[in-house]
Amino acid sequence: MMRLKGFLAICVFIGSMFCITPISAQEVQNKGKLVIIGGGSRPSAMIDRIIKESGIDKSGYGIILPMSSSEPDSAVYYASKQFIEKGLKNIYGLNFVKDELLTTSKVDSIKNAKMIYISGGDQNRFMDIVAGTDIEKAIHNSYSNGNLIAGTSAGAAVMSKMMITGAELKHPEYASTFRNIDADNIEIGTGLGMLTNVIIDQHFVKRSRYNRLISAVIEHPEMLGIGIDEATAILVSGSNAEVIGDSQVITLKNPKGSKNVHDDKLGAHGLQLNIYLPGEHFSLN
């Protein structure tokens, strides 16, 4: 086995050495799956798929992490409701507050969960509580151990390492849709980093969030921009993403690293846009 620029290649010697196609080190390390939901309603078939992929109908348990929400009890109730309606009784809410003294039992409850579901709300609120803590480590441990991590809306935004906060640096008044494609405007925070080479955006088609994802891939051309619409998700296994749900997933790439600036307005050439429908697959590499 040899390492090539962050990739692992399996090499065999039969007279001479040859290598099987490289796969990313992240893909080797992480054995679990991600379900990244663009917000809005969750179709019944999507819940069925989460149950099937996690196996919580057979054994183990699932937990709801509601820290994105300003009303965590309500977030737990609504997030667990559809699972309970499917007959599951092994779904539990587990809330944390900032600077909480973490007990081993609560951290282990995350680490050993077969499904972890992160509610919607404010991704910045969630990361302010979990960043750099044993909560964050436990989520990664669970994923590495083969379990499923799901999140909707804010819970989708936190999945990527480079996280869209929702704020504009040059236009501080909040608007759900960016009205500009400006240089140095999009605010980026640090998410959980379940995926390190993408930027996730949510409520994408419904709220016409093209401008901010376009801005993101121009400013950060090494990233794949993924816009997930409401009632829609991507199921990530290794480097493969499958679209599930009712609507579309948009991907944006800036393969040439193109970036031009004129009077603060961003320009770029050769951007690539793809629109994926339910049942279709695409690569995250």
JSON list of C-alpha atoms in Angstrom, two decimals, residues 181 214 217-218 254 257-261 265-271:
[
{"chain": "A", "resi": 181, "resn": "ILE", "atom": "CA", "xyz": [-22.42, 37.52, -6.36]},
{"chain": "A", "resi": 214, "resn": "ILE", "atom": "CA", "xyz": [-21.85, 30.18, -6.98]},
{"chain": "A", "resi": 217, "resn": "VAL", "atom": "CA", "xyz": [-17.22, 27.72, -5.47]},
{"chain": "A", "resi": 218, "resn": "ILE", "atom": "CA", "xyz": [-15.61, 30.75, -7.08]},
{"chain": "A", "resi": 254, "resn": "ASN", "atom": "CA", "xyz": [-15.06, 25.42, -10.60]},
{"chain": "A", "resi": 257, "resn": "GLY", "atom": "CA", "xyz": [-10.17, 27.72, -10.38]},
{"chain": "A", "resi": 258, "resn": "SER", "atom": "CA", "xyz": [-11.46, 30.66, -12.38]},
{"chain": "A", "resi": 259, "resn": "LYS", "atom": "CA", "xyz": [-11.98, 33.93, -10.50]},
{"chain": "A", "resi": 260, "resn": "ASN", "atom": "CA", "xyz": [-12.25, 37.49, -11.79]},
{"chain": "A", "resi": 261, "resn": "VAL", "atom": "CA", "xyz": [-13.19, 40.56, -9.76]},
{"chain": "A", "resi": 265, "resn": "LYS", "atom": "CA", "xyz": [-18.42, 41.69, -8.52]},
{"chain": "A", "resi": 266, "resn": "LEU", "atom": "CA", "xyz": [-17.25, 38.11, -9.00]},
{"chain": "A", "resi": 267, "resn": "GLY", "atom": "CA", "xyz": [-16.79, 36.54, -12.41]},
{"chain": "A", "resi": 268, "resn": "ALA", "atom": "CA", "xyz": [-15.65, 33.09, -13.49]},
{"chain": "A", "resi": 269, "resn": "HIS", "atom": "CA", "xyz": [-15.43, 30.98, -16.62]},
{"chain": "A", "resi": 270, "resn": "GLY", "atom": "CA", "xyz": [-15.99, 27.28, -17.14]},
{"chain": "A", "resi": 271, "resn": "LEU", "atom": "CA", "xyz": [-18.18, 26.58, -14.12]}
]
